[in-house]
XYZ file of C-alpha atoms in Angstrom:
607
model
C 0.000 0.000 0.000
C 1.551 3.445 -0.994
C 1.911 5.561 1.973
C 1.005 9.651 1.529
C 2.031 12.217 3.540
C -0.131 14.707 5.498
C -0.194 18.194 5.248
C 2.051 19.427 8.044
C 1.257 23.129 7.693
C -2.036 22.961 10.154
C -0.043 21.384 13.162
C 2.533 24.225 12.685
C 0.231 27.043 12.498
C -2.021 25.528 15.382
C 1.135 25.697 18.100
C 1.395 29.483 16.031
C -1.465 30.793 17.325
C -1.388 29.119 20.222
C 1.345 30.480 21.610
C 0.276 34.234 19.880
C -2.875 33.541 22.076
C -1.051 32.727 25.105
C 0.620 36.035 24.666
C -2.437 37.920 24.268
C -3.825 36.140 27.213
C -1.002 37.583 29.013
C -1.536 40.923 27.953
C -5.339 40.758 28.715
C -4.914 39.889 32.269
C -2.097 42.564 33.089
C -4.888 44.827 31.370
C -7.521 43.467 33.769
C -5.406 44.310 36.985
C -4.109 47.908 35.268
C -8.282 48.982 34.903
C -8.674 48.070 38.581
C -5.729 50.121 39.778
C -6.460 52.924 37.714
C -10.420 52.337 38.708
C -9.396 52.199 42.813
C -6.650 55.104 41.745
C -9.527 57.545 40.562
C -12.070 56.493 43.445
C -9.105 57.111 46.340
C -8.445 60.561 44.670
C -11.862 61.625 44.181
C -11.992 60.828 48.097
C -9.125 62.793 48.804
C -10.448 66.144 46.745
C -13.626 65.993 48.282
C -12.854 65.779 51.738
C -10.168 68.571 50.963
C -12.712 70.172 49.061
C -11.116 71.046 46.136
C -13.745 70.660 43.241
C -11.970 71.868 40.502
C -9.297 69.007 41.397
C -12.722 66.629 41.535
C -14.394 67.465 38.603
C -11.143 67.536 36.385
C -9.917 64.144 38.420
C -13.364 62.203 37.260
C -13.518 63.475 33.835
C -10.043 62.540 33.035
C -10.382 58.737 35.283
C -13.557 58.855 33.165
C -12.011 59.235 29.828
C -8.680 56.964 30.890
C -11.169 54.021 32.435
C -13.077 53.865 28.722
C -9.412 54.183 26.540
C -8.594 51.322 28.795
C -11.845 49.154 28.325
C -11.422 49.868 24.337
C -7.816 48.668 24.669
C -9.048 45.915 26.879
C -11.545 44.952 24.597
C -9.170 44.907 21.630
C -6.838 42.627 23.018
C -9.910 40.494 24.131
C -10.827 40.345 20.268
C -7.732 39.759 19.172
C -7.290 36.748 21.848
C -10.272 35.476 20.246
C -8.867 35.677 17.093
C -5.857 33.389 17.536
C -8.490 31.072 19.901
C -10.021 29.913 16.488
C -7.723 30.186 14.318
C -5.925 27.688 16.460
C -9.075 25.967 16.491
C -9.288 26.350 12.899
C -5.566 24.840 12.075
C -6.514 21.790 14.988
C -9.488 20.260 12.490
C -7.850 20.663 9.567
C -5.176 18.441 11.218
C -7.803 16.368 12.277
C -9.459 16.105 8.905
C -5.958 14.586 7.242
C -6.961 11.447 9.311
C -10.726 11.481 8.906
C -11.821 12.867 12.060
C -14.117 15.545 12.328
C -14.210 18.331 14.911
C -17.013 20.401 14.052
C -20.744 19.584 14.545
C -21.954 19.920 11.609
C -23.164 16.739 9.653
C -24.784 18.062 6.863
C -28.006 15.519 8.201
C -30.496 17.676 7.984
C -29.781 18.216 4.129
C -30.228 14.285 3.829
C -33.368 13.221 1.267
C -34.019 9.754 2.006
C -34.938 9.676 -1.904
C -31.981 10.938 -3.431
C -30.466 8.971 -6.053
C -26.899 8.684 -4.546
C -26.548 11.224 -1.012
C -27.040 7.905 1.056
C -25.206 5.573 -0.053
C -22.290 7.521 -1.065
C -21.773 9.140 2.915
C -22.533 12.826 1.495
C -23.913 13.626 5.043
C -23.677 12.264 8.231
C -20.739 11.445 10.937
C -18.360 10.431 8.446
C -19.382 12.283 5.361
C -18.241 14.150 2.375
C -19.739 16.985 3.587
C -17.990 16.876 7.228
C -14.559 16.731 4.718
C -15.342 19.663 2.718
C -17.602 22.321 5.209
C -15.926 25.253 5.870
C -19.504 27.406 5.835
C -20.568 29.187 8.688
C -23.471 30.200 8.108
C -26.705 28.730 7.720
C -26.879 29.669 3.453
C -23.489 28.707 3.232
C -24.244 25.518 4.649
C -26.774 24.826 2.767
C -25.062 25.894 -0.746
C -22.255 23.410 0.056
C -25.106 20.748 0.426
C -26.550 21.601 -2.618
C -23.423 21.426 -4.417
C -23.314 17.912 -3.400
C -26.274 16.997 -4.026
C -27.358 18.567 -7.265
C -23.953 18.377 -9.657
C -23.635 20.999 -12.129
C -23.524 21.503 -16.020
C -19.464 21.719 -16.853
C -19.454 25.706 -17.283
C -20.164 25.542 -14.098
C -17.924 22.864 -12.402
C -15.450 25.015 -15.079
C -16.159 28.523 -13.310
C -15.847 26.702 -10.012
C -12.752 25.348 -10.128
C -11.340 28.306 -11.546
C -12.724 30.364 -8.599
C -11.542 27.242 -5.998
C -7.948 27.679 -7.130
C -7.353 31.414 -6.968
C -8.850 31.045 -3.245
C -6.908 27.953 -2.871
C -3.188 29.326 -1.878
C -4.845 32.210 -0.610
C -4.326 30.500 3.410
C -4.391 33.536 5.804
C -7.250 35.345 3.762
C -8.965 32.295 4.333
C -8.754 31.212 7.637
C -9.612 34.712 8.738
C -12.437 34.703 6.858
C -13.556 31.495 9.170
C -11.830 33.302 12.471
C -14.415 36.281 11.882
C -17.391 34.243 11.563
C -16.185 32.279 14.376
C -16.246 35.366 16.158
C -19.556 35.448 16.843
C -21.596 31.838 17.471
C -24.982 33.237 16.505
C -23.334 33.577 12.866
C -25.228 30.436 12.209
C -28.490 31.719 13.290
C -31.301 31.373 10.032
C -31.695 34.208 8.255
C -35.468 33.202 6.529
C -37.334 35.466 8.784
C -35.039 38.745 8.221
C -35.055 38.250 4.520
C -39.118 37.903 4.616
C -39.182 40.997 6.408
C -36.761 42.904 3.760
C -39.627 41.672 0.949
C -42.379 42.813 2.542
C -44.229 45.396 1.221
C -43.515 48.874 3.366
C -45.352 49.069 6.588
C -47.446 51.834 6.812
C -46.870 54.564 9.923
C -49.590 56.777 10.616
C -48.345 60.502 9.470
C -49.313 61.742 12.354
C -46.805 59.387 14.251
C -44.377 60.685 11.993
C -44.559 63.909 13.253
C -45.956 63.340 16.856
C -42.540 61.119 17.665
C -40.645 64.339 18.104
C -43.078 66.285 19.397
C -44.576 64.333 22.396
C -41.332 63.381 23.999
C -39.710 67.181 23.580
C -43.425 67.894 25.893
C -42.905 65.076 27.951
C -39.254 65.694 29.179
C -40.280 69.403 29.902
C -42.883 68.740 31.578
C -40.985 66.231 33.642
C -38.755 69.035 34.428
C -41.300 71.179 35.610
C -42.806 68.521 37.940
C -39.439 68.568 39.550
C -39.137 72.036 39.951
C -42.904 71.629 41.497
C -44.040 73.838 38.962
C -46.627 71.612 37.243
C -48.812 68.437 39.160
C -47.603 64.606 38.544
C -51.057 63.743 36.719
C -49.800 66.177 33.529
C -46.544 63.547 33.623
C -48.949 60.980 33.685
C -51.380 62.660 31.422
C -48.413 62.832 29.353
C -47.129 59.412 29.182
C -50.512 58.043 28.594
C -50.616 59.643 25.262
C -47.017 58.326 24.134
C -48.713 54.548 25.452
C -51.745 55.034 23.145
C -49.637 56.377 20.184
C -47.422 53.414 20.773
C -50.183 50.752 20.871
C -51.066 52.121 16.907
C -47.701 50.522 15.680
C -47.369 47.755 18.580
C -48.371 45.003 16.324
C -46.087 46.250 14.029
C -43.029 46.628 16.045
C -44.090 42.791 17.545
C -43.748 41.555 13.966
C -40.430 43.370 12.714
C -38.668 42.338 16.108
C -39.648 38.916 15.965
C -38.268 38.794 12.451
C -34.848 40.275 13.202
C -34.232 39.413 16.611
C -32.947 35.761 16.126
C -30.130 37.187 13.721
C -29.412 40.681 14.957
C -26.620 39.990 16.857
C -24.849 38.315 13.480
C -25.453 41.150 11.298
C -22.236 43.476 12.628
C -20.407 39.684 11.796
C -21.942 39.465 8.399
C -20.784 43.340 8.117
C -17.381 41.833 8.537
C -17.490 39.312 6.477
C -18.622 41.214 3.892
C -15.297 43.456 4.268
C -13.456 40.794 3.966
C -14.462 39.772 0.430
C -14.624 43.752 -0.579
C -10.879 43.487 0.365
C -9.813 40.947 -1.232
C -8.345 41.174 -5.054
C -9.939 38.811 -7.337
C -9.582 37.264 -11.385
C -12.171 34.813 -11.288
C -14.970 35.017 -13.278
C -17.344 33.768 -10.383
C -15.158 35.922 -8.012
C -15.431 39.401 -9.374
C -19.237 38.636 -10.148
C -19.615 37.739 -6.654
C -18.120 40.686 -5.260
C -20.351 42.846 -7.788
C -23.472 41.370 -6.370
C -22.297 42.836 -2.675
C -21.796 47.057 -4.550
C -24.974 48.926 -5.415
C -24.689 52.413 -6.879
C -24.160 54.199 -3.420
C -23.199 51.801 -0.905
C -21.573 48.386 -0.484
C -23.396 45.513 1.463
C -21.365 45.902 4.088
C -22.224 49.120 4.725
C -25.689 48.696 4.156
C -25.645 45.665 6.491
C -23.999 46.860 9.252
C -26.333 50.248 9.293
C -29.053 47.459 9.245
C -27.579 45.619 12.502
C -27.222 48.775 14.325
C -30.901 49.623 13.631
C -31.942 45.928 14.502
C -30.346 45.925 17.796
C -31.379 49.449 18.444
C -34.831 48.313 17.755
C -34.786 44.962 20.292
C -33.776 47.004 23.227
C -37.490 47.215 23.337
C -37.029 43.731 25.260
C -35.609 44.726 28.030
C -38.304 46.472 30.346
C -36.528 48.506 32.099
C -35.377 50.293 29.248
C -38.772 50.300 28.222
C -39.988 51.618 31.187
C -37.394 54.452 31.383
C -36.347 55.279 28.208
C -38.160 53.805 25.520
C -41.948 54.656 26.279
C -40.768 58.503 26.638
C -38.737 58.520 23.459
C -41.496 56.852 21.686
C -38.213 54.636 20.420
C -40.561 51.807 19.037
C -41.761 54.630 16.323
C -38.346 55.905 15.557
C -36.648 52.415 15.014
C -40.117 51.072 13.209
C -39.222 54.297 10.750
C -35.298 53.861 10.176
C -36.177 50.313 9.258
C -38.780 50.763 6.964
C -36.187 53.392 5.540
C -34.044 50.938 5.311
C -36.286 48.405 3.629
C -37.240 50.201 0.839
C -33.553 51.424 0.008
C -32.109 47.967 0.203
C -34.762 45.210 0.962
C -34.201 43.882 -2.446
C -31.013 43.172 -2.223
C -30.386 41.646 0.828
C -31.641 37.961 0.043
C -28.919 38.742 -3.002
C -26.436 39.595 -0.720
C -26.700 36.691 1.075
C -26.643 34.637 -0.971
C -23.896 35.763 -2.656
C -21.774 35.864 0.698
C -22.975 31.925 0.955
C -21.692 31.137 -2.305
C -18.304 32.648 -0.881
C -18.164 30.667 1.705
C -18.662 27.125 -0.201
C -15.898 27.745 -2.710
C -14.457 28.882 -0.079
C -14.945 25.327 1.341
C -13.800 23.590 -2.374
C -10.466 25.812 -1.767
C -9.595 24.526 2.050
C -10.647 21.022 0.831
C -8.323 21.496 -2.297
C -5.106 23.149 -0.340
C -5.079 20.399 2.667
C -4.906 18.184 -0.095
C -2.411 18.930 -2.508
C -1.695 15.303 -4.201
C -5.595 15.429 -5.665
C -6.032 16.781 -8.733
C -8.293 18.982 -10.320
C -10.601 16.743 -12.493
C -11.300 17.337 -16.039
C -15.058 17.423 -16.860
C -16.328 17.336 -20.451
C -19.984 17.570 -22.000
C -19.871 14.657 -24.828
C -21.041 10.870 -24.092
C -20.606 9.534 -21.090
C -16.943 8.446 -19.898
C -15.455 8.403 -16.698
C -12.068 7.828 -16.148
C -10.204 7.263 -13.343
C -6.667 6.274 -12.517
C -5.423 5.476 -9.183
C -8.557 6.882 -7.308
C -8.512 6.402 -3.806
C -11.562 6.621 -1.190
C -11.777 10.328 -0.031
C -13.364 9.317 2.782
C -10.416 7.088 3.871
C -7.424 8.723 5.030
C -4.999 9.411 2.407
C -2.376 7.371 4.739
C -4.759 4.145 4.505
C -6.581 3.889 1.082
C -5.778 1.801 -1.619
C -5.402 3.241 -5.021
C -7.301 1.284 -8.462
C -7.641 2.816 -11.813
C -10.678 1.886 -14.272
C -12.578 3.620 -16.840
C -15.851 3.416 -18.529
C -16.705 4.504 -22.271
C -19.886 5.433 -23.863
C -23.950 4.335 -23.262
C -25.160 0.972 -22.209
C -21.956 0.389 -20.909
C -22.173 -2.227 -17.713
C -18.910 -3.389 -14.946
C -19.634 -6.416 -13.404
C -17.432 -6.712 -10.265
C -17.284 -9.766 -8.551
C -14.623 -11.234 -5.751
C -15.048 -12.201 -2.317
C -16.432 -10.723 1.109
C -14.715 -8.109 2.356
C -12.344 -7.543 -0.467
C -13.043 -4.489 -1.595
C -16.111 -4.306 -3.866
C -18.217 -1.931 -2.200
C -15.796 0.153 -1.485
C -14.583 0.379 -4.742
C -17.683 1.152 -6.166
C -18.165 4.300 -3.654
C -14.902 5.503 -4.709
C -15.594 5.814 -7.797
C -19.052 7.242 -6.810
C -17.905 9.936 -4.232
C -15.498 11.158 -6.551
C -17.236 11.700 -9.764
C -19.451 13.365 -6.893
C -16.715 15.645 -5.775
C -15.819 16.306 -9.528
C -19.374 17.387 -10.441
C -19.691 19.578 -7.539
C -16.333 21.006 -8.759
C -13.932 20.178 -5.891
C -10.346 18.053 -6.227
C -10.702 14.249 -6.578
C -8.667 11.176 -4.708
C -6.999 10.183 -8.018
C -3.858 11.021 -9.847
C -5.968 11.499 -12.839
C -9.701 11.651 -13.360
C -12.128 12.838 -16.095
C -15.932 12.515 -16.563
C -18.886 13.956 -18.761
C -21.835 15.373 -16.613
C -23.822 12.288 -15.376
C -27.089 11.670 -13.070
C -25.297 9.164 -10.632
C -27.596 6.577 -9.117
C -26.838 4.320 -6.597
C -28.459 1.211 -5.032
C -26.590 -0.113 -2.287
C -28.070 0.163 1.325
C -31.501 -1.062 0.543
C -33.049 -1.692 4.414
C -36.441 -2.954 5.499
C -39.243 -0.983 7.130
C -41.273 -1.981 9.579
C -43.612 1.072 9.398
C -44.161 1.086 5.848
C -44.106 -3.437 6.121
C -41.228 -3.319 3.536
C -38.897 -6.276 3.456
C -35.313 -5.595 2.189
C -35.438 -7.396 -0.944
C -38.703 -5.143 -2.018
C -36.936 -1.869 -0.742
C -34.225 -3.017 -3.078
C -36.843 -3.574 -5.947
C -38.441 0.086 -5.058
C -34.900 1.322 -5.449
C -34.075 -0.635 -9.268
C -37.709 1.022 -10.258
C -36.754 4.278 -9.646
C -33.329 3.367 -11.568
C -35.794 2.328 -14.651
C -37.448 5.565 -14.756
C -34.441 7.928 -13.994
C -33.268 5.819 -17.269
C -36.613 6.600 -18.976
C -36.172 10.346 -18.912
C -36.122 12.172 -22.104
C -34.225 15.172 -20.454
C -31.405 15.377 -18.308
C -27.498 13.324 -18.246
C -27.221 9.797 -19.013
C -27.411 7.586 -15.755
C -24.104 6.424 -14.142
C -25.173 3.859 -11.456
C -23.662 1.874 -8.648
C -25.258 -1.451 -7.233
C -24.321 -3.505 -5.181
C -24.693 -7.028 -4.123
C -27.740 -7.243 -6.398
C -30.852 -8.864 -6.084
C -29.226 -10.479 -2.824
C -32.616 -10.646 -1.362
C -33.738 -13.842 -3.167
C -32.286 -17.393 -3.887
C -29.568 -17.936 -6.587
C -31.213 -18.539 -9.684
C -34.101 -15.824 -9.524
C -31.378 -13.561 -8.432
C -28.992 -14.706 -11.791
C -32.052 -14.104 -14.176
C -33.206 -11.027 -12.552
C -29.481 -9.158 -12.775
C -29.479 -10.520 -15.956
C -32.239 -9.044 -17.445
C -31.538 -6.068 -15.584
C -28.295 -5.850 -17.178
C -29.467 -6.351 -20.615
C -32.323 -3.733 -20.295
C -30.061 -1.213 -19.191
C -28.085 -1.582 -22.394
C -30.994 -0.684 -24.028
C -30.878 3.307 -22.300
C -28.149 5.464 -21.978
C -27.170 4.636 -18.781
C -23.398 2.896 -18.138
C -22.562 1.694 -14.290
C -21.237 -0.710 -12.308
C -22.602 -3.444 -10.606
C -20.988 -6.029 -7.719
C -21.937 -9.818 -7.442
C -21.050 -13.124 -5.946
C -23.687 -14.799 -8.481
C -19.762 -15.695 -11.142
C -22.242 -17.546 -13.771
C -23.039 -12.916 -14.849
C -19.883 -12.977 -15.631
C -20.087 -15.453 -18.716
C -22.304 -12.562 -20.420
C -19.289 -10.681 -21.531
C -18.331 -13.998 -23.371
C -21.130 -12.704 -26.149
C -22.174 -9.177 -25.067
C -19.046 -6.701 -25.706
C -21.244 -3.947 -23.319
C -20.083 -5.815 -20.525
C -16.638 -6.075 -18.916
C -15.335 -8.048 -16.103
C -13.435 -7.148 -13.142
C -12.983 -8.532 -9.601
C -11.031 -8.570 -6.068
C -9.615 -11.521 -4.534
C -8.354 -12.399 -0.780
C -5.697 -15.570 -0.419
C -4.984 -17.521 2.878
C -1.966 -17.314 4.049
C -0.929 -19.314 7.547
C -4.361 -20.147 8.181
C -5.584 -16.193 7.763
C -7.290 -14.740 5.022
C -5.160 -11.568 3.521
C -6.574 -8.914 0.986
C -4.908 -6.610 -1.090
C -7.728 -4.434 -2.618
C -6.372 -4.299 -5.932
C -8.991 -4.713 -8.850
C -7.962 -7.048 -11.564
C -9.483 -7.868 -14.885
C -11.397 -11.201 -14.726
C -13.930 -12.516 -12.948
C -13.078 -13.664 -9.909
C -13.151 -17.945 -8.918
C -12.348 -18.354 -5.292
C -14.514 -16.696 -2.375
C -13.394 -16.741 1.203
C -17.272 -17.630 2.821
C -16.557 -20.589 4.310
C -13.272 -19.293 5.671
C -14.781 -16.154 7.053
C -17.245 -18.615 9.069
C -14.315 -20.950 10.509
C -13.046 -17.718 11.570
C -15.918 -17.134 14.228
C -16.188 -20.507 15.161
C -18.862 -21.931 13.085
C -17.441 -25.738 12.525
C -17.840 -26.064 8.249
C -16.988 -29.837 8.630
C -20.622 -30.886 10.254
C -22.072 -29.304 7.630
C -20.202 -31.335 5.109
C -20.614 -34.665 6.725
C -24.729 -34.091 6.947
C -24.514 -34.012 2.801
């Protein structure tokens, strides 16, 4: 087996920041204790002037401990970010180490993106624990995630597998830019919060605010606060405060339901707005040739502002807004300032100006961050190749492809290709040899190539297919389906996909076929299977014990033979995963069941 090696740049940069983290630790605790000092400095003074009465020396010694105290919380606050920064990209440098050997960090399985439908997602591990989707993510939030899935699941025509590599490897050697454009989003954990509810808000149709509001939301709280000064001067009764406030509680009822519905629909995300802000910055900054690239960054400029601009006046007025919450703030600021009326306003302001655009903008930010994704995936692993994908009849080539699921230090490399319609591999060999596993390699990567990320492979190349796989068939209990007619369900749908007058030839992958039923039902069903498959456009693969398929190729030229074998050796069965032309003769059965005890003799001597 030919060993690989890792990436060793993660490790390195993960004791990097470590250490610059440590430092800034440092710094942020000898902070800490210089704010108390100065805070205990001021207080002590501001004793000693007062008893000495000195109130020049007082007023000048708070204002300046005043002004010193907030420099210092700025500075303190600074370091703290910048702490934070090196926390995650640590963290940041730690899974990509982790992902060189197949083990995942993050959270994130992709699960919820699952379809239990879908022709391949599956059986070819696109989401789950161990998944092609824990292997690539590098999204953050909850569009990004979702455009990564639905690269994955839904390949693309080859201009656009084209545009994305070409984007994937300007990004690619592009490290710091981006694994700060991770540390930002990391910055803030409610990055990942949905954004559904603040994008139906932006295409609402503008809420309507009584004019008189309009003009009463100045003019009731200038009356208010004077004539709170005058009650304290005793120069006007308490019930004309009262009086007073009543009025700005019945103006504010007129837009309550309002304000109920815009906070509800902004709340959830307002505190990742200022981190979208950021992000968008990011991009803006960054200097770009690709075709996909510069349009992206065009989609985030209107004709007087950027979206970061736009978005982060957005977040401000958001989180201005859902102070509202608190009710003490209600109580003592918000119901005199009628603030409900001014935010309900600026936002509505807002909403007409740039409303449109936001879904856009997000979107477009999400379609950053899953290149993005096809760029780390691509730069931790530099020995896969960039795959070459061409529109004509369907081929697929691959030569020394290796599981990408598998670490790179483990898998076994085969090479095999497969020319033109009606084209069918039958694999055979014996358990636990390599079969399956050779048919998802082949499956995840054409995958990866038609979602336009690097392949496992020193050299691969397909046309755009529909892949369709059939290889985890299970029973249901609620729906009373045995195996063996969930596998059946699963070759119908394979029939129709094939059926289609629109759409990519089919490129399918089944395996252990028809093992639901005895021998010779089994050999004439894969048979005729086989031979009406021919008959479509579709080319594939399937694996077998049933050898007697094999003697098909003898007088059908559409089908080719290839297999895995295991030898004993001492008493143990070995396996070398290497495919081999042929069809394969000996199977290891009755040695696998010796191996956990079951005694094979009895059942000979009862013949």
């Amino acid at each position: 087996m030919q060993r690989m090696s890792l990436n060793p740049t993660f490790s390195a940069r993960q004791q990097q920041f470590s250490e610059f983290k440590q430092a800034a630790q440092q710094r942020y605790n000898q902070l800490a204790i210089l704010r108390l000092v100065w805070f205990v400095g001021v207080l002590i003074l501001l004793y000693v002037f007062y008893k000495q009465d000195q109130i020049s020396w007082l007023i000048l010694t708070g204002l300046v401990g005043i002004a010193g105290f907030l420099a210092l919380l700025k500075r303190h606050q600074k370091i703290q970010q910048e702490r934070d920064r090196y926390h995650w990209l640590a963290y940041i440098n730690e899974d990509e180490a982790a992902r060189l050997e197949r083990k995942f960090n993050r959270p994130e399985t992709g699960a919820d993106y699952l379809e239990p439908t879908h022709p391949y997602a599956g059986d070819l591990d696109v989401f789950g624990k161990h998944s092609l989707f824990r292997l690539l993510n590098r999204t953050h939030t909850q569009e990004g995630e979702r455009k990564l899935a639905t690269y994955l699941l839904y390949p693309a025509p080859e201009d656009a597998i084209v545009l994305r590599q070409a984007a994937a490897a300007e990004l690619q050697p592009q490290l710091d830019w981006r694994q700060d454009f991770e540390a930002l989003a990391y910055l803030n954990e409610n990055v990942g919060q949905p954004s559904d509810e603040l994008k139906k808000w932006a295409k609402q149709p503008e809420l309507p605010i009584p004019g008189y509001a309009q003009i009463l939301r100045w003019v009731f709280p200038l009356i208010t606060v004077t004539l709170i000064g005058f009650w304290l001067s005793d120069l006007v009764p308490g019930w004309a405060v009262a009086a007073s406030l009543l009025l700005h509680g019945i103006l504010l009822s007129r837009v309550a339901e309002q304000t109920k519905q815009v906070s509800e629909q902004t709340f959830s995300i307002s505190r990742s707005l200022r981190t979208y802000r950021d992000l968008f910055r990011h991009v803006s900054d960054l200097k770009v040739e690709a075709a996909i690239l510069q349009r992206l960054k065009l989609r985030l400029e209107t004709d007087h502002t950027t979206a970061a601009e736009a978005i982060g006046q957005l977040g401000k007025l958001v989180e201005n807004l859902n102070y509202r919450r608190n009710p003490y703030f209600f109580l003592f600021f918000g119901l005199i300032s009628l603030w409900d009326i001014h935010y309900l306003v600026a936002l509505e302001s807002w909403k007409k100006k740039h409303g449109p655009q936001l879904a856009n903008w997000i979107d477009a930010l999400a379609e950053w961050e899953a290149i993005n994704s096809l760029s780390g995936f691509a730069y931790a692993h530099p020995t896969y190749i960039v795959p070459a994908v061409r529109e004509n009849e369907l081929h697929v080539e691959a030569t020394q492809a290796r599981h990408p699921l598998l670490p790179p230090t483990k898998s076994v490399a085969n090479s095999l290709a497969i020319e033109g319609n009606g084209q069918t591999v039958l694999i055979t060999g014996s358990n636990m040899s390599g079969k399956s596993t050779f048919l998802r390699t082949i499956g995840t990567n054409t995958i990866l190539a038609l979602s336009g990320a690097v392949v496992a492979a020193e050299r691969f190349g397909c046309s755009p297919v529909q892949v369709f796989t059939s290889m985890r068939t299970q029973d249901s209990l609620e729906e009373s389906t045995s195996s063996f007619y969930a596998e059946l369900k699963r070759l119908r749908a394979l029939i129709e996909r094939t059926r289609q007058a629109q759409g990519y030839p089919v490129f399918y992958f089944l395996d252990e076929i028809l093992k639901g039923t005895n021998s010779a039902d089994r050999h004439q069903g894969a048979k005729a299977l086989i031979l009406q498959l021919h008959q479509t456009t579709a080319s594939g693969f399937v694996s077998t014990h049933d050898v007697e398929l094999g003697e098909l190729a003898e007088t059908h030229d559409f089908i080719h033979n290839y297999s895995f074998h295991s030898d004993v050796v001492d008493g143990q069965l070995h396996f070398d995963y290497t495919l081999r032309e042929g069809v394969c003769r000996s199977f290891n059965a009755s040695q696998l069941m010796r191996s956990i005890g079951i005694d094979m003799e009895l059942g000979q001597a009862q013949k």
